PDB file of C-alpha atoms in Angstrom:
ATOM      1  CA  MET A   1     101.888 -16.763  23.623  1.00 54.00           C
ATOM      2  CA  ALA A   2     100.423 -16.965  20.098  1.00 55.00           C
ATOM      3  CA  HIS A   3     102.846 -16.659  17.236  1.00 57.00           C
ATOM      4  CA  PRO A   4     102.461 -13.244  15.491  1.00 56.00           C
ATOM      5  CA  LEU A   5     102.268 -14.821  12.046  1.00 52.00           C
ATOM      6  CA  LYS A   6      99.562 -17.282  13.144  1.00 53.00           C
ATOM      7  CA  THR A   7      97.556 -14.457  14.739  1.00 52.00           C
ATOM      8  CA  SER A   8      97.837 -12.353  11.592  1.00 53.00           C
ATOM      9  CA  PHE A   9      96.750 -15.292   9.411  1.00 48.00           C
ATOM     10  CA  LEU A  10      93.654 -15.935  11.560  1.00 49.00           C
ATOM     11  CA  ALA A  11      92.737 -12.260  11.450  1.00 47.00           C
ATOM     12  CA  LEU A  12      93.077 -12.245   7.664  1.00 48.00           C
ATOM     13  CA  LEU A  13      90.969 -15.427   7.400  1.00 45.00           C
ATOM     14  CA  VAL A  14      88.182 -13.969   9.530  1.00 45.00           C
ATOM     15  CA  SER A  15      88.255 -10.769   7.489  1.00 47.00           C
ATOM     16  CA  ALA A  16      88.137 -12.712   4.215  1.00 41.00           C
ATOM     17  CA  VAL A  17      85.159 -14.776   5.389  1.00 41.00           C
ATOM     18  CA  ALA A  18      83.323 -11.604   6.438  1.00 40.00           C
ATOM     19  CA  ILE A  19      84.014  -9.946   3.085  1.00 41.00           C
ATOM     20  CA  LEU A  20      82.901 -13.070   1.194  1.00 38.00           C
ATOM     21  CA  GLY A  21      79.714 -13.227   3.254  1.00 40.00           C
ATOM     22  CA  ALA A  22      78.940  -9.584   2.552  1.00 38.00           C
ATOM     23  CA  PHE A  23      79.654 -10.111  -1.150  1.00 40.00           C
ATOM     24  CA  MET A  24      77.334 -13.145  -1.330  1.00 41.00           C
ATOM     25  CA  SER A  25      74.568 -11.282   0.508  1.00 42.00           C
ATOM     26  CA  ALA A  26      74.890  -8.330  -1.866  1.00 45.00           C
ATOM     27  CA  ALA A  27      74.854 -10.688  -4.861  1.00 42.00           C
ATOM     28  CA  ARG A  28      71.664 -12.348  -3.615  1.00 46.00           C
ATOM     29  CA  ALA A  29      70.064  -8.933  -3.169  1.00 48.00           C
ATOM     30  CA  GLU A  30      70.650  -8.235  -6.870  1.00 75.00           C
ATOM     31  CA  GLU A  31      68.879 -11.439  -7.906  1.00 92.00           C
ATOM     32  CA  PRO A  32      65.121 -11.370  -8.658  1.00 97.00           C
ATOM     33  CA  VAL A  33      62.753 -12.124  -5.805  1.00 98.00           C
ATOM     34  CA  THR A  34      60.875 -15.308  -6.707  1.00 98.00           C
ATOM     35  CA  VAL A  35      57.169 -15.131  -5.894  1.00 98.00           C
ATOM     36  CA  PHE A  36      54.686 -17.998  -6.175  1.00 98.00           C
ATOM     37  CA  ALA A  37      51.130 -16.618  -6.226  1.00 98.00           C
ATOM     38  CA  ALA A  38      47.610 -17.930  -6.766  1.00 97.00           C
ATOM     39  CA  ALA A  39      46.442 -17.641 -10.385  1.00 96.00           C
ATOM     40  CA  SER A  40      43.663 -15.204  -9.435  1.00 96.00           C
ATOM     41  CA  LEU A  41      46.299 -12.639  -8.400  1.00 97.00           C
ATOM     42  CA  LYS A  42      48.044 -12.474 -11.776  1.00 97.00           C
ATOM     43  CA  GLU A  43      47.238  -8.947 -12.991  1.00 96.00           C
ATOM     44  CA  SER A  44      47.417  -7.359  -9.560  1.00 98.00           C
ATOM     45  CA  VAL A  45      50.738  -8.869  -8.518  1.00 98.00           C
ATOM     46  CA  GLU A  46      52.277  -8.129 -11.911  1.00 98.00           C
ATOM     47  CA  LYS A  47      51.347  -4.460 -11.484  1.00 98.00           C
ATOM     48  CA  ILE A  48      52.640  -4.430  -7.905  1.00 98.00           C
ATOM     49  CA  ALA A  49      55.943  -6.029  -8.928  1.00 98.00           C
ATOM     50  CA  ALA A  50      56.414  -3.371 -11.617  1.00 98.00           C
ATOM     51  CA  ALA A  51      55.570  -0.583  -9.173  1.00 98.00           C
ATOM     52  CA  TRP A  52      57.995  -1.971  -6.576  1.00 98.00           C
ATOM     53  CA  LYS A  53      60.829  -2.119  -9.099  1.00 97.00           C
ATOM     54  CA  ALA A  54      60.076   1.450 -10.237  1.00 97.00           C
ATOM     55  CA  ALA A  55      60.243   2.551  -6.597  1.00 95.00           C
ATOM     56  CA  GLY A  56      63.740   1.088  -6.184  1.00 95.00           C
ATOM     57  CA  GLY A  57      63.020  -2.581  -5.657  1.00 97.00           C
ATOM     58  CA  SER A  58      64.602  -5.446  -7.563  1.00 96.00           C
ATOM     59  CA  ASP A  59      63.209  -7.563 -10.370  1.00 97.00           C
ATOM     60  CA  VAL A  60      60.517 -10.043  -9.367  1.00 98.00           C
ATOM     61  CA  ARG A  61      60.269 -13.503 -10.895  1.00 98.00           C
ATOM     62  CA  LEU A  62      56.568 -14.486 -10.840  1.00 98.00           C
ATOM     63  CA  SER A  63      54.955 -17.909 -11.046  1.00 98.00           C
ATOM     64  CA  PHE A  64      51.151 -18.215 -11.083  1.00 97.00           C
ATOM     65  CA  ALA A  65      49.144 -21.417 -10.722  1.00 96.00           C
ATOM     66  CA  GLY A  66      46.600 -23.072  -8.454  1.00 95.00           C
ATOM     67  CA  SER A  67      47.544 -22.707  -4.781  1.00 96.00           C
ATOM     68  CA  SER A  68      47.616 -26.487  -4.340  1.00 95.00           C
ATOM     69  CA  SER A  69      50.105 -26.915  -7.188  1.00 96.00           C
ATOM     70  CA  LEU A  70      52.353 -24.111  -5.924  1.00 98.00           C
ATOM     71  CA  ALA A  71      52.294 -25.402  -2.347  1.00 98.00           C
ATOM     72  CA  LYS A  72      53.294 -28.887  -3.492  1.00 97.00           C
ATOM     73  CA  GLN A  73      56.163 -27.423  -5.541  1.00 97.00           C
ATOM     74  CA  ILE A  74      57.404 -25.451  -2.522  1.00 97.00           C
ATOM     75  CA  GLU A  75      57.148 -28.550  -0.342  1.00 97.00           C
ATOM     76  CA  GLU A  76      59.322 -30.393  -2.861  1.00 96.00           C
ATOM     77  CA  GLY A  77      61.980 -27.671  -2.786  1.00 94.00           C
ATOM     78  CA  ALA A  78      61.007 -25.261  -5.570  1.00 95.00           C
ATOM     79  CA  PRO A  79      62.985 -21.999  -5.147  1.00 93.00           C
ATOM     80  CA  ALA A  80      60.130 -19.709  -4.109  1.00 97.00           C
ATOM     81  CA  GLU A  81      60.856 -16.931  -1.626  1.00 98.00           C
ATOM     82  CA  VAL A  82      57.350 -15.504  -1.185  1.00 98.00           C
ATOM     83  CA  PHE A  83      54.135 -17.544  -1.341  1.00 98.00           C
ATOM     84  CA  ILE A  84      50.652 -16.040  -1.680  1.00 98.00           C
ATOM     85  CA  SER A  85      47.895 -18.629  -1.397  1.00 98.00           C
ATOM     86  CA  ALA A  86      44.207 -18.256  -2.274  1.00 97.00           C
ATOM     87  CA  ASP A  87      43.192 -20.004   0.928  1.00 95.00           C
ATOM     88  CA  LEU A  88      44.380 -20.749   4.433  1.00 97.00           C
ATOM     89  CA  ARG A  89      44.466 -24.514   3.991  1.00 96.00           C
ATOM     90  CA  TRP A  90      47.522 -24.651   1.708  1.00 97.00           C
ATOM     91  CA  MET A  91      49.423 -22.097   3.764  1.00 98.00           C
ATOM     92  CA  ASP A  92      48.613 -24.143   6.878  1.00 98.00           C
ATOM     93  CA  HIS A  93      49.922 -27.219   5.066  1.00 98.00           C
ATOM     94  CA  LEU A  94      53.278 -25.565   4.367  1.00 98.00           C
ATOM     95  CA  ASP A  95      53.405 -24.099   7.866  1.00 98.00           C
ATOM     96  CA  LYS A  96      53.014 -27.551   9.432  1.00 98.00           C
ATOM     97  CA  ALA A  97      55.659 -28.897   7.065  1.00 97.00           C
ATOM     98  CA  GLY A  98      58.085 -26.168   8.169  1.00 97.00           C
ATOM     99  CA  ARG A  99      58.292 -24.675   4.683  1.00 98.00           C
ATOM    100  CA  ILE A 100      57.306 -21.089   5.557  1.00 98.00           C
ATOM    101  CA  LYS A 101      58.537 -18.622   8.154  1.00 98.00           C
ATOM    102  CA  SER A 102      55.528 -18.545  10.459  1.00 98.00           C
ATOM    103  CA  ASP A 103      56.380 -15.176  11.979  1.00 97.00           C
ATOM    104  CA  THR A 104      56.133 -13.517   8.534  1.00 97.00           C
ATOM    105  CA  ARG A 105      52.680 -14.913   7.739  1.00 98.00           C
ATOM    106  CA  VAL A 106      49.921 -12.356   7.145  1.00 98.00           C
ATOM    107  CA  ASN A 107      46.309 -12.512   5.973  1.00 98.00           C
ATOM    108  CA  LEU A 108      46.596 -10.221   2.976  1.00 98.00           C
ATOM    109  CA  LEU A 109      43.294 -10.160   1.054  1.00 98.00           C
ATOM    110  CA  GLY A 110      39.675 -11.269   0.849  1.00 98.00           C
ATOM    111  CA  ASN A 111      37.517 -12.143  -2.181  1.00 98.00           C
ATOM    112  CA  ARG A 112      34.058 -13.435  -3.246  1.00 98.00           C
ATOM    113  CA  ILE A 113      32.931 -16.246  -5.547  1.00 98.00           C
ATOM    114  CA  VAL A 114      30.394 -15.604  -8.282  1.00 98.00           C
ATOM    115  CA  LEU A 115      28.467 -17.401 -11.003  1.00 98.00           C
ATOM    116  CA  VAL A 116      29.445 -16.175 -14.473  1.00 98.00           C
ATOM    117  CA  ALA A 117      28.243 -16.640 -18.033  1.00 98.00           C
ATOM    118  CA  PRO A 118      29.657 -15.573 -21.414  1.00 98.00           C
ATOM    119  CA  LYS A 119      29.085 -11.875 -22.075  1.00 97.00           C
ATOM    120  CA  ASP A 120      26.494 -12.496 -24.796  1.00 96.00           C
ATOM    121  CA  SER A 121      24.596 -15.175 -22.873  1.00 97.00           C
ATOM    122  CA  ALA A 122      20.915 -14.574 -22.206  1.00 96.00           C
ATOM    123  CA  ALA A 123      21.058 -16.543 -18.942  1.00 95.00           C
ATOM    124  CA  THR A 124      19.691 -14.935 -15.782  1.00 96.00           C
ATOM    125  CA  VAL A 125      19.516 -16.395 -12.289  1.00 96.00           C
ATOM    126  CA  SER A 126      19.557 -15.426  -8.630  1.00 97.00           C
ATOM    127  CA  ILE A 127      21.445 -17.643  -6.214  1.00 98.00           C
ATOM    128  CA  PHE A 128      19.382 -18.996  -3.348  1.00 97.00           C
ATOM    129  CA  GLU A 129      18.744 -22.360  -1.663  1.00 98.00           C
ATOM    130  CA  ASN A 130      17.989 -25.023  -4.276  1.00 98.00           C
ATOM    131  CA  PHE A 131      18.251 -22.550  -7.166  1.00 98.00           C
ATOM    132  CA  PRO A 132      17.812 -24.278 -10.579  1.00 97.00           C
ATOM    133  CA  LEU A 133      21.464 -24.504 -11.645  1.00 98.00           C
ATOM    134  CA  ALA A 134      21.081 -27.957 -13.236  1.00 98.00           C
ATOM    135  CA  THR A 135      18.171 -26.704 -15.324  1.00 97.00           C
ATOM    136  CA  LEU A 136      20.227 -23.769 -16.539  1.00 96.00           C
ATOM    137  CA  LEU A 137      23.057 -26.082 -17.556  1.00 97.00           C
ATOM    138  CA  GLY A 138      20.852 -28.514 -19.441  1.00 96.00           C
ATOM    139  CA  ASP A 139      23.193 -30.971 -21.158  1.00 97.00           C
ATOM    140  CA  GLU A 140      26.227 -28.698 -20.790  1.00 98.00           C
ATOM    141  CA  ARG A 141      28.833 -28.347 -18.063  1.00 98.00           C
ATOM    142  CA  LEU A 142      29.697 -26.011 -15.199  1.00 98.00           C
ATOM    143  CA  ALA A 143      33.275 -24.700 -15.326  1.00 98.00           C
ATOM    144  CA  MET A 144      35.069 -24.858 -11.961  1.00 98.00           C
ATOM    145  CA  ALA A 145      38.583 -25.175 -10.648  1.00 97.00           C
ATOM    146  CA  ASN A 146      39.375 -28.628  -9.278  1.00 97.00           C
ATOM    147  CA  VAL A 147      36.901 -29.097  -6.434  1.00 98.00           C
ATOM    148  CA  ASP A 148      39.172 -31.349  -4.368  1.00 96.00           C
ATOM    149  CA  ALA A 149      42.368 -29.291  -4.406  1.00 94.00           C
ATOM    150  CA  VAL A 150      42.119 -25.759  -5.833  1.00 96.00           C
ATOM    151  CA  PRO A 151      40.695 -23.146  -3.423  1.00 96.00           C
ATOM    152  CA  ALA A 152      38.195 -21.600  -5.872  1.00 97.00           C
ATOM    153  CA  GLY A 153      36.880 -25.089  -6.604  1.00 98.00           C
ATOM    154  CA  THR A 154      36.614 -26.135  -2.969  1.00 97.00           C
ATOM    155  CA  TYR A 155      34.848 -22.882  -2.055  1.00 98.00           C
ATOM    156  CA  GLY A 156      32.460 -23.408  -4.964  1.00 98.00           C
ATOM    157  CA  LYS A 157      31.709 -27.006  -4.033  1.00 98.00           C
ATOM    158  CA  THR A 158      31.080 -26.028  -0.402  1.00 98.00           C
ATOM    159  CA  ALA A 159      28.715 -23.257  -1.494  1.00 98.00           C
ATOM    160  CA  LEU A 160      26.769 -25.590  -3.790  1.00 98.00           C
ATOM    161  CA  GLU A 161      26.520 -28.194  -1.015  1.00 98.00           C
ATOM    162  CA  SER A 162      25.337 -25.553   1.450  1.00 98.00           C
ATOM    163  CA  LEU A 163      22.647 -24.405  -0.982  1.00 98.00           C
ATOM    164  CA  GLY A 164      21.444 -27.955  -1.708  1.00 98.00           C
ATOM    165  CA  VAL A 165      22.522 -27.847  -5.365  1.00 98.00           C
ATOM    166  CA  TRP A 166      25.676 -29.968  -5.449  1.00 98.00           C
ATOM    167  CA  GLU A 167      24.086 -33.379  -6.067  1.00 98.00           C
ATOM    168  CA  SER A 168      22.209 -32.071  -9.103  1.00 98.00           C
ATOM    169  CA  VAL A 169      25.355 -30.784 -10.847  1.00 98.00           C
ATOM    170  CA  ARG A 170      28.240 -32.931  -9.573  1.00 97.00           C
ATOM    171  CA  ASP A 171      28.186 -34.981 -12.788  1.00 97.00           C
ATOM    172  CA  LYS A 172      28.024 -31.865 -14.957  1.00 98.00           C
ATOM    173  CA  LEU A 173      31.392 -30.330 -14.129  1.00 98.00           C
ATOM    174  CA  ALA A 174      34.239 -29.186 -16.364  1.00 98.00           C
ATOM    175  CA  GLN A 175      37.079 -29.049 -13.810  1.00 98.00           C
ATOM    176  CA  SER A 176      40.300 -27.127 -14.441  1.00 97.00           C
ATOM    177  CA  GLU A 177      43.750 -26.960 -12.865  1.00 96.00           C
ATOM    178  CA  ASN A 178      43.184 -23.393 -11.639  1.00 96.00           C
ATOM    179  CA  VAL A 179      40.488 -20.743 -11.522  1.00 97.00           C
ATOM    180  CA  ARG A 180      41.796 -18.837 -14.549  1.00 96.00           C
ATOM    181  CA  ALA A 181      41.485 -21.946 -16.690  1.00 97.00           C
ATOM    182  CA  ALA A 182      37.869 -22.302 -15.549  1.00 98.00           C
ATOM    183  CA  LEU A 183      37.254 -18.646 -16.376  1.00 98.00           C
ATOM    184  CA  LEU A 184      38.701 -19.165 -19.849  1.00 98.00           C
ATOM    185  CA  LEU A 185      36.171 -21.918 -20.593  1.00 98.00           C
ATOM    186  CA  VAL A 186      33.355 -19.447 -19.960  1.00 98.00           C
ATOM    187  CA  SER A 187      35.122 -16.558 -21.677  1.00 98.00           C
ATOM    188  CA  ARG A 188      35.414 -18.673 -24.843  1.00 98.00           C
ATOM    189  CA  ALA A 189      31.797 -19.847 -24.474  1.00 97.00           C
ATOM    190  CA  GLU A 190      33.032 -23.433 -24.157  1.00 98.00           C
ATOM    191  CA  ALA A 191      31.007 -23.669 -20.948  1.00 98.00           C
ATOM    192  CA  PRO A 192      27.709 -21.807 -20.399  1.00 98.00           C
ATOM    193  CA  LEU A 193      28.343 -21.123 -16.717  1.00 98.00           C
ATOM    194  CA  GLY A 194      31.249 -21.083 -14.295  1.00 98.00           C
ATOM    195  CA  ILE A 195      32.158 -20.415 -10.681  1.00 98.00           C
ATOM    196  CA  VAL A 196      35.140 -18.089 -10.258  1.00 98.00           C
ATOM    197  CA  TYR A 197      36.361 -15.328  -7.991  1.00 98.00           C
ATOM    198  CA  GLU A 198      34.666 -11.972  -8.400  1.00 98.00           C
ATOM    199  CA  THR A 199      38.030 -10.385  -9.187  1.00 97.00           C
ATOM    200  CA  ASP A 200      38.552 -12.855 -12.052  1.00 96.00           C
ATOM    201  CA  ALA A 201      35.183 -11.974 -13.533  1.00 97.00           C
ATOM    202  CA  GLN A 202      35.942  -8.259 -13.285  1.00 95.00           C
ATOM    203  CA  ALA A 203      39.244  -8.785 -15.101  1.00 93.00           C
ATOM    204  CA  ASP A 204      37.646 -10.498 -18.127  1.00 96.00           C
ATOM    205  CA  PRO A 205      35.334  -8.402 -20.334  1.00 96.00           C
ATOM    206  CA  SER A 206      34.159 -11.549 -22.126  1.00 98.00           C
ATOM    207  CA  VAL A 207      32.144 -12.756 -19.132  1.00 98.00           C
ATOM    208  CA  ARG A 208      29.428 -11.232 -16.971  1.00 98.00           C
ATOM    209  CA  ILE A 209      28.427 -11.899 -13.381  1.00 98.00           C
ATOM    210  CA  LEU A 210      24.996 -13.457 -12.903  1.00 98.00           C
ATOM    211  CA  ASP A 211      25.081 -13.337  -9.095  1.00 98.00           C
ATOM    212  CA  ARG A 212      27.327 -13.583  -6.055  1.00 98.00           C
ATOM    213  CA  PHE A 213      27.243 -16.628  -3.797  1.00 98.00           C
ATOM    214  CA  PRO A 214      26.105 -15.758  -0.257  1.00 98.00           C
ATOM    215  CA  GLU A 215      29.108 -15.342   2.027  1.00 96.00           C
ATOM    216  CA  THR A 216      27.340 -17.605   4.533  1.00 97.00           C
ATOM    217  CA  SER A 217      27.426 -20.493   2.034  1.00 98.00           C
ATOM    218  CA  HIS A 218      31.201 -21.042   2.281  1.00 97.00           C
ATOM    219  CA  PRO A 219      34.162 -20.218   4.543  1.00 96.00           C
ATOM    220  CA  ALA A 220      35.589 -16.721   4.319  1.00 97.00           C
ATOM    221  CA  ILE A 221      37.949 -16.407   1.348  1.00 97.00           C
ATOM    222  CA  VAL A 222      41.326 -15.320   2.712  1.00 98.00           C
ATOM    223  CA  TYR A 223      44.621 -14.939   0.836  1.00 98.00           C
ATOM    224  CA  PRO A 224      47.588 -15.401   3.228  1.00 98.00           C
ATOM    225  CA  ALA A 225      51.179 -14.512   2.297  1.00 98.00           C
ATOM    226  CA  ALA A 226      54.503 -15.509   3.856  1.00 98.00           C
ATOM    227  CA  LEU A 227      58.228 -15.918   3.275  1.00 98.00           C
ATOM    228  CA  THR A 228      59.452 -19.446   2.644  1.00 98.00           C
ATOM    229  CA  THR A 229      62.097 -21.019   4.849  1.00 97.00           C
ATOM    230  CA  ASP A 230      64.391 -21.741   1.883  1.00 93.00           C
ATOM    231  CA  GLY A 231      64.393 -18.184   0.564  1.00 93.00           C
ATOM    232  CA  GLN A 232      67.822 -16.537   0.614  1.00 91.00           C
ATOM    233  CA  ASN A 233      67.184 -13.174  -1.053  1.00 96.00           C
ATOM    234  CA  PRO A 234      67.137 -10.428   1.627  1.00 94.00           C
ATOM    235  CA  ARG A 235      64.849  -8.321  -0.586  1.00 97.00           C
ATOM    236  CA  ALA A 236      62.058 -10.905  -0.351  1.00 98.00           C
ATOM    237  CA  ALA A 237      61.059  -9.480   3.043  1.00 97.00           C
ATOM    238  CA  GLU A 238      60.984  -6.015   1.493  1.00 97.00           C
ATOM    239  CA  PHE A 239      58.615  -7.217  -1.239  1.00 98.00           C
ATOM    240  CA  LEU A 240      56.344  -8.903   1.308  1.00 98.00           C
ATOM    241  CA  ALA A 241      56.231  -5.609   3.212  1.00 97.00           C
ATOM    242  CA  TYR A 242      55.479  -3.729  -0.019  1.00 97.00           C
ATOM    243  CA  LEU A 243      52.489  -6.028  -0.606  1.00 98.00           C
ATOM    244  CA  GLN A 244      51.087  -4.655   2.659  1.00 97.00           C
ATOM    245  CA  GLY A 245      51.711  -1.004   1.772  1.00 96.00           C
ATOM    246  CA  LYS A 246      49.371   1.668   0.445  1.00 96.00           C
ATOM    247  CA  ASP A 247      50.539   1.458  -3.175  1.00 97.00           C
ATOM    248  CA  ALA A 248      49.883  -2.282  -3.342  1.00 98.00           C
ATOM    249  CA  HIS A 249      46.604  -1.857  -1.496  1.00 97.00           C
ATOM    250  CA  ALA A 250      45.417   0.639  -4.107  1.00 97.00           C
ATOM    251  CA  ILE A 251      46.113  -1.908  -6.857  1.00 98.00           C
ATOM    252  CA  PHE A 252      44.394  -4.747  -4.995  1.00 98.00           C
ATOM    253  CA  THR A 253      41.353  -2.599  -4.219  1.00 97.00           C
ATOM    254  CA  ALA A 254      41.031  -1.461  -7.843  1.00 97.00           C
ATOM    255  CA  ALA A 255      40.964  -5.126  -8.859  1.00 97.00           C
ATOM    256  CA  GLY A 256      38.084  -5.829  -6.476  1.00 96.00           C
ATOM    257  CA  PHE A 257      39.924  -7.505  -3.595  1.00 97.00           C
ATOM    258  CA  THR A 258      39.168  -6.695   0.020  1.00 97.00           C
ATOM    259  CA  VAL A 259      42.355  -5.645   1.806  1.00 97.00           C
ATOM    260  CA  LEU A 260      42.772  -7.397   5.163  1.00 96.00           C
ATOM    261  CA  ALA A 261      46.357  -6.541   6.122  1.00 84.00           C
ATOM    262  CA  LYS A 262      47.018  -3.245   7.867  1.00 79.00           C
ATOM    263  CA  THR A 263      48.797  -0.696   5.677  1.00 75.00           C
ATOM    264  CA  ASN A 264      52.513  -0.373   6.447  1.00 68.00           C
TER     265      ASN A 264
END
């Protein structure tokens, strides 16, 4: 027969552990949700984070960069709780590495890539097979995100290869760490032309779209989102759900994205 004092002590210990666990969970819920998102999502996700907080959500700590850079940071243990990539490849990479919760993964958005010029540029061109991009550039350079790692750059390179133009411009590139940096080169007229997402071009009044790249010239542009395996904040799942809701969809659509996820 168990001693009464020993039984009482065990009961108190179990109760204390339960209370401590509940306290720690509540404390985590009051911390900001940390979101790593592709640079092209900056304005939209900032607006969505503000709307979520106004609707009763918590603060959101946002980090924007190229998807490749963010994925590598997450792989190395950076404290992200939600990851939104600009392509499937980097989400697949983290999935295979066991760094995201696969059952939370969702294809959130779609986009297009376009050729842009500074607002006051007189350049005109239509994009077709073997279009004269090198002639348009002359001795200047084409602004692009890194073509080997950053989604906007890899989509752009694939499109140029598909259209038979890549070899004529491959030595005329001004490559950047993310698509927003490439956009800035054109916006400041430091590059006469650039390849960026359509949503980026729409967000910057200092550039204008010359033409869209044919969707058949590159893989479909898909933005997946997921919770990371290291995330501890219980509100991260709520924010991921909010990204799939009608209020977030309205913000994404206004920015020019195509919504792929079903509205919650």
